[in-house]
Short mmCIF file of N, CA and C in Angstrom, two decimals:
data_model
loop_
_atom_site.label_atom_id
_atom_site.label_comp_id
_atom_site.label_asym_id
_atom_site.label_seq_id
_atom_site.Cartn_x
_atom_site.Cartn_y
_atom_site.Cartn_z
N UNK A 194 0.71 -21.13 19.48
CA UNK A 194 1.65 -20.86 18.42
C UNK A 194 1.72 -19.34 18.25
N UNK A 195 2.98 -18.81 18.29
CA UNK A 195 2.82 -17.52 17.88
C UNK A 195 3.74 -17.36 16.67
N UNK A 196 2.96 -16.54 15.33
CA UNK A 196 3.35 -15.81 14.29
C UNK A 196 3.98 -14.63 14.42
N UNK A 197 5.02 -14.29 13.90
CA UNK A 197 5.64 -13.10 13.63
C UNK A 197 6.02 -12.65 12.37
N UNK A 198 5.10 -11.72 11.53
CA UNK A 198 6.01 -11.52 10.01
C UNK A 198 6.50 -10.15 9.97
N UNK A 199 7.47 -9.92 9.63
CA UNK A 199 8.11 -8.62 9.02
C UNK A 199 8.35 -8.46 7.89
N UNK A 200 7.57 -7.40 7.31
CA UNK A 200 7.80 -7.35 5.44
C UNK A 200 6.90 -5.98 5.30
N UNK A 201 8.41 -5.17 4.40
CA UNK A 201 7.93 -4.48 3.62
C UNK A 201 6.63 -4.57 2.61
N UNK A 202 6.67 -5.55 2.27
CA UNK A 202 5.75 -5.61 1.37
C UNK A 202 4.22 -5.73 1.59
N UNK A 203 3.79 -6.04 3.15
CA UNK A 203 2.81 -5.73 3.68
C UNK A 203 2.02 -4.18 3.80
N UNK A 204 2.99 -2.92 3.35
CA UNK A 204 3.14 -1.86 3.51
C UNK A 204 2.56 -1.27 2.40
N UNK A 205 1.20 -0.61 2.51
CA UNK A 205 0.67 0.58 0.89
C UNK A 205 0.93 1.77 0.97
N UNK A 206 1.48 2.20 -0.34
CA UNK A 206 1.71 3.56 -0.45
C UNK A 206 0.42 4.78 -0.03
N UNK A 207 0.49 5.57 0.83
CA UNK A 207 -0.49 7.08 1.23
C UNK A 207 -0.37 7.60 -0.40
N UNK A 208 0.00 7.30 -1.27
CA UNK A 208 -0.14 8.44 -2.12
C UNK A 208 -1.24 8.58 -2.97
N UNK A 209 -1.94 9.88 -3.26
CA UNK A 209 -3.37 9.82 -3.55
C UNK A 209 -3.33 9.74 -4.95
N UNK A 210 -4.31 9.66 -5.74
CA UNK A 210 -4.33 9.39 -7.06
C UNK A 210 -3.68 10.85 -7.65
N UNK A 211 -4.06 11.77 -7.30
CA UNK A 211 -3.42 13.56 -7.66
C UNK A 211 -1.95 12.94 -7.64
N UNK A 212 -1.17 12.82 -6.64
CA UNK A 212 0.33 12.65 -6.62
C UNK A 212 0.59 11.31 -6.99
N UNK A 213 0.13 10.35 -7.49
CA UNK A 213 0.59 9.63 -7.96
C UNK A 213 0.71 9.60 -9.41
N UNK A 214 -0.23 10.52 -10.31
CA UNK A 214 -0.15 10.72 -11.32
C UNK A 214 1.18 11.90 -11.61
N UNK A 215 1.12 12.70 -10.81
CA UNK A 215 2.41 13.82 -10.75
C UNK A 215 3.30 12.97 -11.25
N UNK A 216 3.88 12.35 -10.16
CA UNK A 216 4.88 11.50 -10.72
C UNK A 216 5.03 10.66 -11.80
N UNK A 217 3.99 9.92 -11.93
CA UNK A 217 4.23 9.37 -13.44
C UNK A 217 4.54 10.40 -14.34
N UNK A 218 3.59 11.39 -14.80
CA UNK A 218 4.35 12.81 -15.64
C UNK A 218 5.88 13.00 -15.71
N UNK A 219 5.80 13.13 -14.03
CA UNK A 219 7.55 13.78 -13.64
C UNK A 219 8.06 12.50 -13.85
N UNK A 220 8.21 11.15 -13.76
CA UNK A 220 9.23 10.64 -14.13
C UNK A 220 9.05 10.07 -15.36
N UNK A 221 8.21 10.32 -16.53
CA UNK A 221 8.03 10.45 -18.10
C UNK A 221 8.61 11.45 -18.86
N UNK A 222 8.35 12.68 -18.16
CA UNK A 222 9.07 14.18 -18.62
C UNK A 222 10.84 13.72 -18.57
N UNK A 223 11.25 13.34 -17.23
CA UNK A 223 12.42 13.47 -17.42
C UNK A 223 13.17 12.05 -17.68
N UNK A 224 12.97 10.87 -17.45
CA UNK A 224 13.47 9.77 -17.73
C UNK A 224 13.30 9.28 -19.58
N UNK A 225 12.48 9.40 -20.03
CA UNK A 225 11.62 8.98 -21.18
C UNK A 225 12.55 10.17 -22.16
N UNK A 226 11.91 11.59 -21.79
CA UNK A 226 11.50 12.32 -22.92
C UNK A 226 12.64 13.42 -22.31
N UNK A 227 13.98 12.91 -21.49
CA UNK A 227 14.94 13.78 -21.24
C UNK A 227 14.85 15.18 -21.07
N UNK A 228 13.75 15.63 -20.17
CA UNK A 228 13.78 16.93 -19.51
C UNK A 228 14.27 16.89 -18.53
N UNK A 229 15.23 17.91 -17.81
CA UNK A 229 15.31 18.29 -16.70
C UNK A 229 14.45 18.57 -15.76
N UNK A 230 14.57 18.72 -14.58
CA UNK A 230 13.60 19.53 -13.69
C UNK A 230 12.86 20.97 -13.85
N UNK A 231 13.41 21.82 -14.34
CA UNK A 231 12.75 23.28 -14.36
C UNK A 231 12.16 22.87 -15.74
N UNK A 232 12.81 22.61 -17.07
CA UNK A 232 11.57 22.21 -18.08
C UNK A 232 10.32 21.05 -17.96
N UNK A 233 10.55 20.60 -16.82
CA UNK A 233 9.52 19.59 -16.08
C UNK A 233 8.68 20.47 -15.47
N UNK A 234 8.67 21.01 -14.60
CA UNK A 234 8.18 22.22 -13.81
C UNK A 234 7.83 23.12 -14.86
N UNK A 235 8.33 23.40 -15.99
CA UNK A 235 7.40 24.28 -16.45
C UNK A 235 6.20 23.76 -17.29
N UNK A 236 6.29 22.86 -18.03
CA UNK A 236 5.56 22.10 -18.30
C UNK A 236 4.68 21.44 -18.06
N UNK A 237 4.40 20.65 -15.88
CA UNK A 237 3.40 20.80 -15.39
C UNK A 237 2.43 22.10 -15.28
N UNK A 238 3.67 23.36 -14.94
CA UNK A 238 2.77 25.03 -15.32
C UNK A 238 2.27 25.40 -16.13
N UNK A 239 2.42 24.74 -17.36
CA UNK A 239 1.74 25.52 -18.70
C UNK A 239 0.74 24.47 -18.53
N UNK A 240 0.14 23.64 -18.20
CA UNK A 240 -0.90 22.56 -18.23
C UNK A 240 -1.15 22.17 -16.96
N UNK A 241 -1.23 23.24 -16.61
CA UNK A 241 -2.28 23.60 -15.39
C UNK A 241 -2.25 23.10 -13.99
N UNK A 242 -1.46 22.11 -13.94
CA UNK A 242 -0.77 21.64 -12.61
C UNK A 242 -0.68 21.91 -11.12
N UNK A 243 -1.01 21.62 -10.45
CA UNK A 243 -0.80 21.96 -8.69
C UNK A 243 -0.06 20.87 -8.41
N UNK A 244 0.80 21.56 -7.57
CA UNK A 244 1.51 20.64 -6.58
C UNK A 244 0.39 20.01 -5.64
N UNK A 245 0.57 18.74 -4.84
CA UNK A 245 -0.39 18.38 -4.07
C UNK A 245 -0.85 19.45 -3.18
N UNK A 246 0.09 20.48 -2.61
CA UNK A 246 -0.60 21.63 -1.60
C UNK A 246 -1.23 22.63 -2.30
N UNK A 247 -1.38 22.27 -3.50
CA UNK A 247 -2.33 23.44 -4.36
C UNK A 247 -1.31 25.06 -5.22
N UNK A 248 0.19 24.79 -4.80
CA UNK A 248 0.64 25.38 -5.08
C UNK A 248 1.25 25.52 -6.85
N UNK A 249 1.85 26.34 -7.31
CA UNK A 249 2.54 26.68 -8.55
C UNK A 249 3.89 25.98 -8.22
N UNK A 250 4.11 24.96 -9.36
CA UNK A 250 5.56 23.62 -9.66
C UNK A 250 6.67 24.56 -9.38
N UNK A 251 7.81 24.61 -9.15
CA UNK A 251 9.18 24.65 -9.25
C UNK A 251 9.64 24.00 -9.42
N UNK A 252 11.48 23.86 -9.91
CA UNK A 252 12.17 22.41 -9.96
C UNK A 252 12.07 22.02 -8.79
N UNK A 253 12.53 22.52 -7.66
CA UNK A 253 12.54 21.86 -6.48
C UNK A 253 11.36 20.88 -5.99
N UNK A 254 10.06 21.63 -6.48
CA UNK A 254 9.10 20.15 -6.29
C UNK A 254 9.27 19.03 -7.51
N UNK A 255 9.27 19.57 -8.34
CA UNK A 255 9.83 18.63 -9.24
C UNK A 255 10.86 17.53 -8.62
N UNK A 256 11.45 17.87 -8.40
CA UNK A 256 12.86 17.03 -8.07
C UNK A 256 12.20 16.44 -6.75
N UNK A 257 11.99 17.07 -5.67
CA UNK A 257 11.54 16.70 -4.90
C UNK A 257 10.51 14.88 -4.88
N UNK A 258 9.03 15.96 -5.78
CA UNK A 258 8.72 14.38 -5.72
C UNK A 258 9.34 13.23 -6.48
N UNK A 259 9.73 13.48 -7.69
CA UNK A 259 10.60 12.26 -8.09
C UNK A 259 11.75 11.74 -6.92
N UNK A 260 12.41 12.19 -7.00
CA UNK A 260 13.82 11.49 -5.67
C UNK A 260 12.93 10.91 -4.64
N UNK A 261 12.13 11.24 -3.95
CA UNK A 261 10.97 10.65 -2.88
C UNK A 261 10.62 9.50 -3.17
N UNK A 262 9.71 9.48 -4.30
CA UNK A 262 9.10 8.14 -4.87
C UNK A 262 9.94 7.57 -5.20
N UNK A 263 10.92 7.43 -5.81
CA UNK A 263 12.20 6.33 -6.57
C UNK A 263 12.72 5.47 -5.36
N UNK A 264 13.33 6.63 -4.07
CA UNK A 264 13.77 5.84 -3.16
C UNK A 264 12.47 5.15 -2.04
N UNK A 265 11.48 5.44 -2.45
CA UNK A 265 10.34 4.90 -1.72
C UNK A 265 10.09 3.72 -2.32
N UNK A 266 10.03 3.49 -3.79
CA UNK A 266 9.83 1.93 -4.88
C UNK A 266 11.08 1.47 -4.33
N UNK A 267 12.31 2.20 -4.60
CA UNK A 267 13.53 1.14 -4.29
C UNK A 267 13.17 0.66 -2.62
N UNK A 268 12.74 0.90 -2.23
CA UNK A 268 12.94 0.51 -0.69
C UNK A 268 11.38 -0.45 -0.18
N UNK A 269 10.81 -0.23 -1.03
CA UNK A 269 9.73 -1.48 -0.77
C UNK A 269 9.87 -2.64 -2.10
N UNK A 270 10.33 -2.07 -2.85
CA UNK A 270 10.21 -3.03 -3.22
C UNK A 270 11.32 -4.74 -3.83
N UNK A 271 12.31 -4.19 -2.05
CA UNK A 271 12.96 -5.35 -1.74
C UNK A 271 12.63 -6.46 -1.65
N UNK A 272 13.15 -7.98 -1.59
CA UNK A 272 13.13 -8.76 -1.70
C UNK A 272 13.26 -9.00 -0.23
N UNK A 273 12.03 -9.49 0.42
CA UNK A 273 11.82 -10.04 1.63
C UNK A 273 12.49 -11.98 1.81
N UNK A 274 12.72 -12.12 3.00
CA UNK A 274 13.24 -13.77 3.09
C UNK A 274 12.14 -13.69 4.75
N UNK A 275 11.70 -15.06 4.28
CA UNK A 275 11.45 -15.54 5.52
C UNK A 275 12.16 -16.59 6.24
N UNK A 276 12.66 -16.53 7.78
CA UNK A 276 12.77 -16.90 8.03
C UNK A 276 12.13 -17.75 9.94
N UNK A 277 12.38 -19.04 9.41
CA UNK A 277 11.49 -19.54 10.94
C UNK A 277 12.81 -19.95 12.03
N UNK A 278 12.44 -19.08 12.92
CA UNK A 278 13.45 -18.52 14.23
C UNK A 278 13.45 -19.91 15.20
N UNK A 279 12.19 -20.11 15.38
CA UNK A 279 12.24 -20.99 16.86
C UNK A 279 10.05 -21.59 16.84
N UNK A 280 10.61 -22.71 16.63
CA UNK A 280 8.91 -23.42 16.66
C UNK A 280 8.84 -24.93 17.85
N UNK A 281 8.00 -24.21 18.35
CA UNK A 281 7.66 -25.38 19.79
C UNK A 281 6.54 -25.81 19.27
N UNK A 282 6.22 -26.79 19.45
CA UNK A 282 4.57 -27.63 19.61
C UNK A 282 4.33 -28.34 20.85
N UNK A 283 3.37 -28.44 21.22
CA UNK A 283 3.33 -29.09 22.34
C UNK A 283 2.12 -29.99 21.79
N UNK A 284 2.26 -31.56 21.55
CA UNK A 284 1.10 -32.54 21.45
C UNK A 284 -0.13 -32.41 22.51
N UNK A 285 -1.02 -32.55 22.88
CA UNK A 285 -1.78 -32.74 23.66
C UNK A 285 -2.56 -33.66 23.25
N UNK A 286 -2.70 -35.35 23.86
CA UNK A 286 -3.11 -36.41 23.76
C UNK A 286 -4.96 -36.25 24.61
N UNK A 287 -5.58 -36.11 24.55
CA UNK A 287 -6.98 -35.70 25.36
C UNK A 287 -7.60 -37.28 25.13
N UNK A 288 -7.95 -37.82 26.18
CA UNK A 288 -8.64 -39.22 26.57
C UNK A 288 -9.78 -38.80 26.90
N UNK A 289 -10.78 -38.99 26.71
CA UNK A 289 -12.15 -38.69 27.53
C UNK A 289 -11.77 -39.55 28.83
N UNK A 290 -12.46 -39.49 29.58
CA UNK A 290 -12.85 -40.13 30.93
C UNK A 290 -13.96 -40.95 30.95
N UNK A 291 -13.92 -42.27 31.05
CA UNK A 291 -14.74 -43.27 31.01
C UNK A 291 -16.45 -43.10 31.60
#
């Protein structure tokens, strides 16, 4: 018998606990509590913040990681279908030998 599954949803996010918290911030700052990006970015800066490469926020990372992650949730977390393509069995009747 051979199995074949394809699914997103078999798939875990690389993102480390550091950038996964970023983003929750960044998409609290601006979804929630209606900041833009650069008052997002500054706001990780005044509270001490690194980008995951250790660097000082801009909007552009700002923006950056939010748009990343959104279309990364939207895209796993589709709605998989399974479907069964083609299934053979073959009986095998086994008699001992007297």
């Amino acid at each position: 018998m051979v199995l074949r599954v394809t699914s997103s949803n078999l798939w875990i996010s690389p993102y480390s606990t550091h950038q996964q918290e970023l983003f929750d911030i960044i998409k609290k700052k601006h979804e929630e509590d209606g900041l833009n990006f650069v008052q997002v970015s500054d706001w990780l800066n005044e509270h001490e913040y690194k980008t995951p490469r250790g660097k000082v926020f801009t909007q552009g990372h700002a923006w950056s990681i939010y748009t990343k992650k959104m279309r990364s949730e939207k895209r796993f977390s589709r709605e998989s279908t399974s479907e069964i393509i083609c299934s053979n069995f073959d009986i095998v009747n086994l008699v001992p030998d007297p």
